[in-house]
JSON list of C-alpha atoms in Angstrom, two decimals:
[
{"chain": "A", "resi": 372, "resn": "MET", "atom": "CA", "xyz": [0.00, 0.00, 0.00]},
{"chain": "A", "resi": 373, "resn": "THR", "atom": "CA", "xyz": [2.85, 2.39, 0.87]},
{"chain": "A", "resi": 374, "resn": "LYS", "atom": "CA", "xyz": [4.47, 1.72, -2.53]},
{"chain": "A", "resi": 375, "resn": "VAL", "atom": "CA", "xyz": [1.18, 2.46, -4.33]},
{"chain": "A", "resi": 376, "resn": "CYS", "atom": "CA", "xyz": [0.71, 5.77, -2.45]},
{"chain": "A", "resi": 377, "resn": "PHE", "atom": "CA", "xyz": [4.32, 6.75, -3.10]},
{"chain": "A", "resi": 378, "resn": "SER", "atom": "CA", "xyz": [3.97, 5.89, -6.81]},
{"chain": "A", "resi": 379, "resn": "LEU", "atom": "CA", "xyz": [0.75, 7.90, -7.12]},
{"chain": "A", "resi": 380, "resn": "ALA", "atom": "CA", "xyz": [2.26, 10.89, -5.31]},
{"chain": "A", "resi": 381, "resn": "SER", "atom": "CA", "xyz": [5.36, 10.75, -7.52]},
{"chain": "A", "resi": 382, "resn": "ALA", "atom": "CA", "xyz": [3.26, 10.56, -10.68]},
{"chain": "A", "resi": 383, "resn": "PHE", "atom": "CA", "xyz": [1.16, 13.54, -9.54]},
{"chain": "A", "resi": 384, "resn": "ILE", "atom": "CA", "xyz": [4.23, 15.66, -8.75]},
{"chain": "A", "resi": 385, "resn": "MET", "atom": "CA", "xyz": [5.82, 14.82, -12.12]},
{"chain": "A", "resi": 386, "resn": "SER", "atom": "CA", "xyz": [2.62, 15.70, -14.00]},
{"chain": "A", "resi": 387, "resn": "VAL", "atom": "CA", "xyz": [2.36, 19.08, -12.24]},
{"chain": "A", "resi": 388, "resn": "PHE", "atom": "CA", "xyz": [6.05, 19.79, -12.88]},
{"chain": "A", "resi": 389, "resn": "SER", "atom": "CA", "xyz": [5.90, 18.78, -16.57]},
{"chain": "A", "resi": 390, "resn": "SER", "atom": "CA", "xyz": [2.70, 20.81, -17.17]},
{"chain": "A", "resi": 391, "resn": "SER", "atom": "CA", "xyz": [4.46, 23.77, -15.57]},
{"chain": "A", "resi": 392, "resn": "LEU", "atom": "CA", "xyz": [7.34, 23.34, -18.01]},
{"chain": "A", "resi": 393, "resn": "LEU", "atom": "CA", "xyz": [4.92, 23.09, -20.93]},
{"chain": "A", "resi": 394, "resn": "ALA", "atom": "CA", "xyz": [3.16, 26.27, -19.80]},
{"chain": "A", "resi": 395, "resn": "HIS", "atom": "CA", "xyz": [6.47, 28.12, -20.06]},
{"chain": "A", "resi": 396, "resn": "SER", "atom": "CA", "xyz": [7.49, 26.68, -23.43]},
{"chain": "A", "resi": 397, "resn": "GLY", "atom": "CA", "xyz": [6.86, 28.66, -26.58]},
{"chain": "A", "resi": 398, "resn": "HIS", "atom": "CA", "xyz": [7.38, 32.11, -25.08]},
{"chain": "A", "resi": 399, "resn": "GLU", "atom": "CA", "xyz": [10.11, 34.17, -23.52]},
{"chain": "A", "resi": 400, "resn": "HIS", "atom": "CA", "xyz": [9.87, 36.38, -20.49]},
{"chain": "A", "resi": 401, "resn": "ASP", "atom": "CA", "xyz": [10.67, 40.02, -21.15]},
{"chain": "A", "resi": 402, "resn": "SER", "atom": "CA", "xyz": [14.22, 40.54, -19.95]},
{"chain": "A", "resi": 403, "resn": "ASN", "atom": "CA", "xyz": [13.97, 44.32, -20.34]},
{"chain": "A", "resi": 404, "resn": "VAL", "atom": "CA", "xyz": [12.47, 44.64, -16.87]},
{"chain": "A", "resi": 405, "resn": "ALA", "atom": "CA", "xyz": [15.71, 43.35, -15.34]},
{"chain": "A", "resi": 406, "resn": "ALA", "atom": "CA", "xyz": [17.60, 45.86, -17.47]},
{"chain": "A", "resi": 407, "resn": "LEU", "atom": "CA", "xyz": [15.84, 48.78, -15.74]},
{"chain": "A", "resi": 408, "resn": "GLU", "atom": "CA", "xyz": [17.14, 49.75, -12.31]},
{"chain": "A", "resi": 409, "resn": "VAL", "atom": "CA", "xyz": [16.11, 52.33, -9.76]},
{"chain": "A", "resi": 410, "resn": "HIS", "atom": "CA", "xyz": [18.62, 53.82, -7.33]},
{"chain": "A", "resi": 411, "resn": "ASN", "atom": "CA", "xyz": [18.20, 56.04, -4.27]},
{"chain": "A", "resi": 412, "resn": "ALA", "atom": "CA", "xyz": [14.40, 56.40, -4.44]},
{"chain": "A", "resi": 413, "resn": "GLN", "atom": "CA", "xyz": [13.19, 58.88, -1.82]},
{"chain": "A", "resi": 414, "resn": "VAL", "atom": "CA", "xyz": [9.90, 60.58, -1.12]},
{"chain": "A", "resi": 415, "resn": "ARG", "atom": "CA", "xyz": [9.87, 63.64, 1.11]},
{"chain": "A", "resi": 416, "resn": "GLU", "atom": "CA", "xyz": [7.43, 63.73, 4.01]},
{"chain": "A", "resi": 417, "resn": "PHE", "atom": "CA", "xyz": [4.65, 66.31, 3.63]},
{"chain": "A", "resi": 418, "resn": "LEU", "atom": "CA", "xyz": [5.40, 69.60, 5.33]},
{"chain": "A", "resi": 419, "resn": "PRO", "atom": "CA", "xyz": [2.64, 70.86, 7.69]},
{"chain": "A", "resi": 420, "resn": "THR", "atom": "CA", "xyz": [-0.32, 72.19, 5.63]},
{"chain": "A", "resi": 421, "resn": "ALA", "atom": "CA", "xyz": [1.40, 71.26, 2.32]},
{"chain": "A", "resi": 422, "resn": "LYS", "atom": "CA", "xyz": [-0.83, 69.83, -0.38]},
{"chain": "A", "resi": 423, "resn": "SER", "atom": "CA", "xyz": [2.03, 68.17, -2.24]},
{"chain": "A", "resi": 424, "resn": "SER", "atom": "CA", "xyz": [5.51, 66.80, -1.81]},
{"chain": "A", "resi": 425, "resn": "VAL", "atom": "CA", "xyz": [8.23, 65.42, -4.05]},
{"chain": "A", "resi": 426, "resn": "ALA", "atom": "CA", "xyz": [10.09, 62.19, -4.82]},
{"chain": "A", "resi": 427, "resn": "TYR", "atom": "CA", "xyz": [13.55, 61.76, -6.34]},
{"chain": "A", "resi": 428, "resn": "LEU", "atom": "CA", "xyz": [15.38, 58.75, -7.79]},
{"chain": "A", "resi": 429, "resn": "THR", "atom": "CA", "xyz": [17.74, 57.65, -10.52]},
{"chain": "A", "resi": 430, "resn": "LEU", "atom": "CA", "xyz": [16.35, 55.44, -13.29]},
{"chain": "A", "resi": 431, "resn": "VAL", "atom": "CA", "xyz": [18.91, 53.45, -15.29]},
{"chain": "A", "resi": 432, "resn": "ASN", "atom": "CA", "xyz": [18.20, 51.72, -18.61]},
{"chain": "A", "resi": 433, "resn": "HIS", "atom": "CA", "xyz": [20.84, 49.00, -19.11]},
{"chain": "A", "resi": 434, "resn": "SER", "atom": "CA", "xyz": [19.05, 47.52, -22.11]},
{"chain": "A", "resi": 435, "resn": "ASP", "atom": "CA", "xyz": [19.76, 47.92, -25.82]},
{"chain": "A", "resi": 436, "resn": "THR", "atom": "CA", "xyz": [16.27, 49.36, -26.31]},
{"chain": "A", "resi": 437, "resn": "ASP", "atom": "CA", "xyz": [14.87, 52.80, -25.58]},
{"chain": "A", "resi": 438, "resn": "THR", "atom": "CA", "xyz": [11.96, 52.81, -23.14]},
{"chain": "A", "resi": 439, "resn": "VAL", "atom": "CA", "xyz": [9.31, 55.31, -22.11]},
{"chain": "A", "resi": 440, "resn": "LEU", "atom": "CA", "xyz": [8.17, 55.98, -18.54]},
{"chain": "A", "resi": 441, "resn": "THR", "atom": "CA", "xyz": [4.45, 56.84, -18.56]},
{"chain": "A", "resi": 442, "resn": "LYS", "atom": "CA", "xyz": [3.31, 56.73, -14.94]},
{"chain": "A", "resi": 443, "resn": "ALA", "atom": "CA", "xyz": [4.36, 56.21, -11.32]},
{"chain": "A", "resi": 444, "resn": "SER", "atom": "CA", "xyz": [2.56, 55.28, -8.12]},
{"chain": "A", "resi": 445, "resn": "ILE", "atom": "CA", "xyz": [3.57, 55.15, -4.47]},
{"chain": "A", "resi": 446, "resn": "ASP", "atom": "CA", "xyz": [1.66, 53.15, -1.88]},
{"chain": "A", "resi": 447, "resn": "GLY", "atom": "CA", "xyz": [-0.33, 55.39, 0.44]},
{"chain": "A", "resi": 448, "resn": "LEU", "atom": "CA", "xyz": [-0.55, 58.30, -2.00]},
{"chain": "A", "resi": 449, "resn": "ALA", "atom": "CA", "xyz": [-3.61, 58.91, -4.16]},
{"chain": "A", "resi": 450, "resn": "ARG", "atom": "CA", "xyz": [-1.74, 60.63, -6.99]},
{"chain": "A", "resi": 451, "resn": "VAL", "atom": "CA", "xyz": [1.80, 60.76, -8.38]},
{"chain": "A", "resi": 452, "resn": "GLU", "atom": "CA", "xyz": [2.76, 62.83, -11.44]},
{"chain": "A", "resi": 453, "resn": "ILE", "atom": "CA", "xyz": [5.96, 63.08, -13.47]},
{"chain": "A", "resi": 454, "resn": "HIS", "atom": "CA", "xyz": [7.13, 66.72, -13.59]},
{"chain": "A", "resi": 455, "resn": "GLN", "atom": "CA", "xyz": [10.00, 68.68, -15.11]},
{"chain": "A", "resi": 456, "resn": "HIS", "atom": "CA", "xyz": [11.53, 72.06, -14.35]},
{"chain": "A", "resi": 457, "resn": "THR", "atom": "CA", "xyz": [12.37, 74.08, -17.45]},
{"chain": "A", "resi": 458, "resn": "HIS", "atom": "CA", "xyz": [13.84, 77.52, -18.02]},
{"chain": "A", "resi": 459, "resn": "VAL", "atom": "CA", "xyz": [11.59, 79.73, -20.13]},
{"chain": "A", "resi": 460, "resn": "ASP", "atom": "CA", "xyz": [12.52, 83.37, -20.77]},
{"chain": "A", "resi": 461, "resn": "GLY", "atom": "CA", "xyz": [14.84, 83.40, -17.77]},
{"chain": "A", "resi": 462, "resn": "MET", "atom": "CA", "xyz": [12.17, 81.98, -15.46]},
{"chain": "A", "resi": 463, "resn": "MET", "atom": "CA", "xyz": [12.06, 78.49, -13.98]},
{"chain": "A", "resi": 464, "resn": "LYS", "atom": "CA", "xyz": [8.77, 76.78, -14.78]},
{"chain": "A", "resi": 465, "resn": "MET", "atom": "CA", "xyz": [7.40, 73.43, -13.62]},
{"chain": "A", "resi": 466, "resn": "GLN", "atom": "CA", "xyz": [5.17, 71.33, -15.84]},
{"chain": "A", "resi": 467, "resn": "GLN", "atom": "CA", "xyz": [3.68, 67.86, -15.83]},
{"chain": "A", "resi": 468, "resn": "VAL", "atom": "CA", "xyz": [5.17, 65.40, -18.33]},
{"chain": "A", "resi": 469, "resn": "ALA", "atom": "CA", "xyz": [2.92, 62.75, -19.92]},
{"chain": "A", "resi": 470, "resn": "SER", "atom": "CA", "xyz": [5.85, 60.47, -20.81]},
{"chain": "A", "resi": 471, "resn": "LEU", "atom": "CA", "xyz": [9.59, 60.41, -20.38]},
{"chain": "A", "resi": 472, "resn": "PRO", "atom": "CA", "xyz": [11.83, 58.60, -22.88]},
{"chain": "A", "resi": 473, "resn": "ILE", "atom": "CA", "xyz": [14.91, 56.88, -21.43]},
{"chain": "A", "resi": 474, "resn": "ALA", "atom": "CA", "xyz": [17.43, 56.00, -24.12]},
{"chain": "A", "resi": 475, "resn": "ALA", "atom": "CA", "xyz": [19.22, 52.65, -24.21]},
{"chain": "A", "resi": 476, "resn": "HIS", "atom": "CA", "xyz": [22.25, 52.55, -21.90]},
{"chain": "A", "resi": 477, "resn": "GLN", "atom": "CA", "xyz": [21.35, 55.93, -20.37]},
{"chain": "A", "resi": 478, "resn": "HIS", "atom": "CA", "xyz": [19.96, 57.13, -17.05]},
{"chain": "A", "resi": 479, "resn": "VAL", "atom": "CA", "xyz": [17.67, 59.90, -15.87]},
{"chain": "A", "resi": 480, "resn": "ASP", "atom": "CA", "xyz": [18.19, 61.62, -12.53]},
{"chain": "A", "resi": 481, "resn": "PHE", "atom": "CA", "xyz": [15.03, 62.81, -10.81]},
{"chain": "A", "resi": 482, "resn": "LYS", "atom": "CA", "xyz": [16.41, 65.68, -8.74]},
{"chain": "A", "resi": 483, "resn": "PRO", "atom": "CA", "xyz": [15.75, 69.29, -7.71]},
{"chain": "A", "resi": 484, "resn": "GLY", "atom": "CA", "xyz": [15.67, 71.59, -10.73]},
{"chain": "A", "resi": 485, "resn": "GLY", "atom": "CA", "xyz": [15.01, 68.77, -13.21]},
{"chain": "A", "resi": 486, "resn": "TYR", "atom": "CA", "xyz": [12.71, 65.78, -13.49]},
{"chain": "A", "resi": 487, "resn": "HIS", "atom": "CA", "xyz": [10.94, 64.77, -10.29]},
{"chain": "A", "resi": 488, "resn": "LEU", "atom": "CA", "xyz": [7.78, 63.04, -9.08]},
{"chain": "A", "resi": 489, "resn": "MET", "atom": "CA", "xyz": [5.13, 65.29, -7.54]},
{"chain": "A", "resi": 490, "resn": "VAL", "atom": "CA", "xyz": [3.09, 63.42, -4.93]},
{"chain": "A", "resi": 491, "resn": "PHE", "atom": "CA", "xyz": [-0.38, 64.40, -3.72]},
{"chain": "A", "resi": 492, "resn": "GLU", "atom": "CA", "xyz": [-3.21, 63.36, -1.43]},
{"chain": "A", "resi": 493, "resn": "PRO", "atom": "CA", "xyz": [-1.70, 61.09, 1.21]},
{"chain": "A", "resi": 494, "resn": "ILE", "atom": "CA", "xyz": [-4.09, 58.31, 2.16]},
{"chain": "A", "resi": 495, "resn": "GLU", "atom": "CA", "xyz": [-2.01, 57.80, 5.28]},
{"chain": "A", "resi": 496, "resn": "PRO", "atom": "CA", "xyz": [0.72, 60.10, 6.64]},
{"chain": "A", "resi": 497, "resn": "LEU", "atom": "CA", "xyz": [4.26, 59.60, 5.42]},
{"chain": "A", "resi": 498, "resn": "LYS", "atom": "CA", "xyz": [6.66, 59.14, 8.32]},
{"chain": "A", "resi": 499, "resn": "VAL", "atom": "CA", "xyz": [10.42, 59.59, 8.10]},
{"chain": "A", "resi": 500, "resn": "GLY", "atom": "CA", "xyz": [12.17, 56.23, 7.98]},
{"chain": "A", "resi": 501, "resn": "GLN", "atom": "CA", "xyz": [9.28, 54.36, 6.36]},
{"chain": "A", "resi": 502, "resn": "HIS", "atom": "CA", "xyz": [9.68, 52.61, 3.04]},
{"chain": "A", "resi": 503, "resn": "ARG", "atom": "CA", "xyz": [6.85, 52.84, 0.52]},
{"chain": "A", "resi": 504, "resn": "LYS", "atom": "CA", "xyz": [6.43, 50.70, -2.58]},
{"chain": "A", "resi": 505, "resn": "LEU", "atom": "CA", "xyz": [7.17, 52.72, -5.74]},
{"chain": "A", "resi": 506, "resn": "THR", "atom": "CA", "xyz": [5.91, 51.36, -9.06]},
{"chain": "A", "resi": 507, "resn": "LEU", "atom": "CA", "xyz": [7.10, 52.75, -12.39]},
{"chain": "A", "resi": 508, "resn": "TYR", "atom": "CA", "xyz": [4.99, 52.01, -15.48]},
{"chain": "A", "resi": 509, "resn": "PHE", "atom": "CA", "xyz": [6.35, 51.90, -19.03]},
{"chain": "A", "resi": 510, "resn": "SER", "atom": "CA", "xyz": [4.69, 52.25, -22.45]},
{"chain": "A", "resi": 511, "resn": "ASP", "atom": "CA", "xyz": [5.49, 48.64, -23.38]},
{"chain": "A", "resi": 512, "resn": "GLY", "atom": "CA", "xyz": [3.51, 47.34, -20.38]},
{"chain": "A", "resi": 513, "resn": "ASN", "atom": "CA", "xyz": [6.53, 46.62, -18.19]},
{"chain": "A", "resi": 514, "resn": "ARG", "atom": "CA", "xyz": [6.62, 47.74, -14.57]},
{"chain": "A", "resi": 515, "resn": "VAL", "atom": "CA", "xyz": [9.48, 48.19, -12.14]},
{"chain": "A", "resi": 516, "resn": "PHE", "atom": "CA", "xyz": [8.92, 47.89, -8.39]},
{"chain": "A", "resi": 517, "resn": "THR", "atom": "CA", "xyz": [11.18, 49.29, -5.68]},
{"chain": "A", "resi": 518, "resn": "ASN", "atom": "CA", "xyz": [10.96, 50.93, -2.26]},
{"chain": "A", "resi": 519, "resn": "ALA", "atom": "CA", "xyz": [11.19, 54.66, -1.73]},
{"chain": "A", "resi": 520, "resn": "GLU", "atom": "CA", "xyz": [12.46, 55.80, 1.64]},
{"chain": "A", "resi": 521, "resn": "VAL", "atom": "CA", "xyz": [10.49, 58.57, 3.34]},
{"chain": "A", "resi": 522, "resn": "VAL", "atom": "CA", "xyz": [12.93, 61.35, 4.21]},
{"chain": "A", "resi": 523, "resn": "SER", "atom": "CA", "xyz": [12.72, 64.81, 5.80]},
{"chain": "A", "resi": 524, "resn": "LEU", "atom": "CA", "xyz": [13.30, 68.10, 3.98]},
{"chain": "A", "resi": 525, "resn": "ALA", "atom": "CA", "xyz": [16.41, 68.66, 6.11]},
{"chain": "A", "resi": 526, "resn": "SER", "atom": "CA", "xyz": [17.99, 65.32, 5.14]},
{"chain": "A", "resi": 527, "resn": "GLN", "atom": "CA", "xyz": [17.23, 65.93, 1.46]},
{"chain": "A", "resi": 528, "resn": "ALA", "atom": "CA", "xyz": [18.86, 69.35, 1.67]},
{"chain": "A", "resi": 529, "resn": "GLU", "atom": "CA", "xyz": [21.93, 67.84, 3.35]},
{"chain": "A", "resi": 530, "resn": "GLN", "atom": "CA", "xyz": [22.23, 65.18, 0.62]},
{"chain": "A", "resi": 531, "resn": "SER", "atom": "CA", "xyz": [21.83, 67.78, -2.11]},
{"chain": "A", "resi": 532, "resn": "ASN", "atom": "CA", "xyz": [24.53, 70.00, -0.59]},
{"chain": "A", "resi": 533, "resn": "ALA", "atom": "CA", "xyz": [26.86, 67.04, -0.11]},
{"chain": "A", "resi": 534, "resn": "SER", "atom": "CA", "xyz": [26.49, 65.97, -3.75]},
{"chain": "A", "resi": 535, "resn": "LYS", "atom": "CA", "xyz": [27.13, 69.55, -4.97]},
{"chain": "A", "resi": 536, "resn": "SER", "atom": "CA", "xyz": [30.32, 69.86, -2.94]},
{"chain": "A", "resi": 537, "resn": "HIS", "atom": "CA", "xyz": [31.66, 66.45, -4.03]},
{"chain": "A", "resi": 538, "resn": "ASN", "atom": "CA", "xyz": [34.70, 66.94, -6.23]},
{"chain": "A", "resi": 539, "resn": "HIS", "atom": "CA", "xyz": [36.37, 64.34, -8.44]},
{"chain": "A", "resi": 540, "resn": "HIS", "atom": "CA", "xyz": [40.16, 64.21, -8.34]}
]
């Protein structure tokens, strides 16, 4: 009886395993997702009475193919928009961007004075030290998931000053 049960269990496991292999034959998984990396994702806590805040990151495209960022979301925030600062007639202007191309083997820094994510309508308060799931959506249907650390305005200012004063020898 033990041999019969063992044989039946073995046959069942093999059939599940082989059907799993068959389900994955005939198509390839998109390797472009692995070629996209996010570094140093941060979202700033909301200042008292502020209706919006900001998130910064670096997005790297290691692939041989250009890609287009179309949307972002952060857990606990109702709305996230891609924005860009531009200089128009000597004035700095901020505008929403519907899509952001990232060329093959290039990166885009989301930082003060350039591209950034504007965040709105917290569903729950952001607290310094928390990590929130950040999802980036691309025009080809791919998504990249990472965590964004919630930071204070003071710590962001310190990091910005430190990176400006960093000199290469």
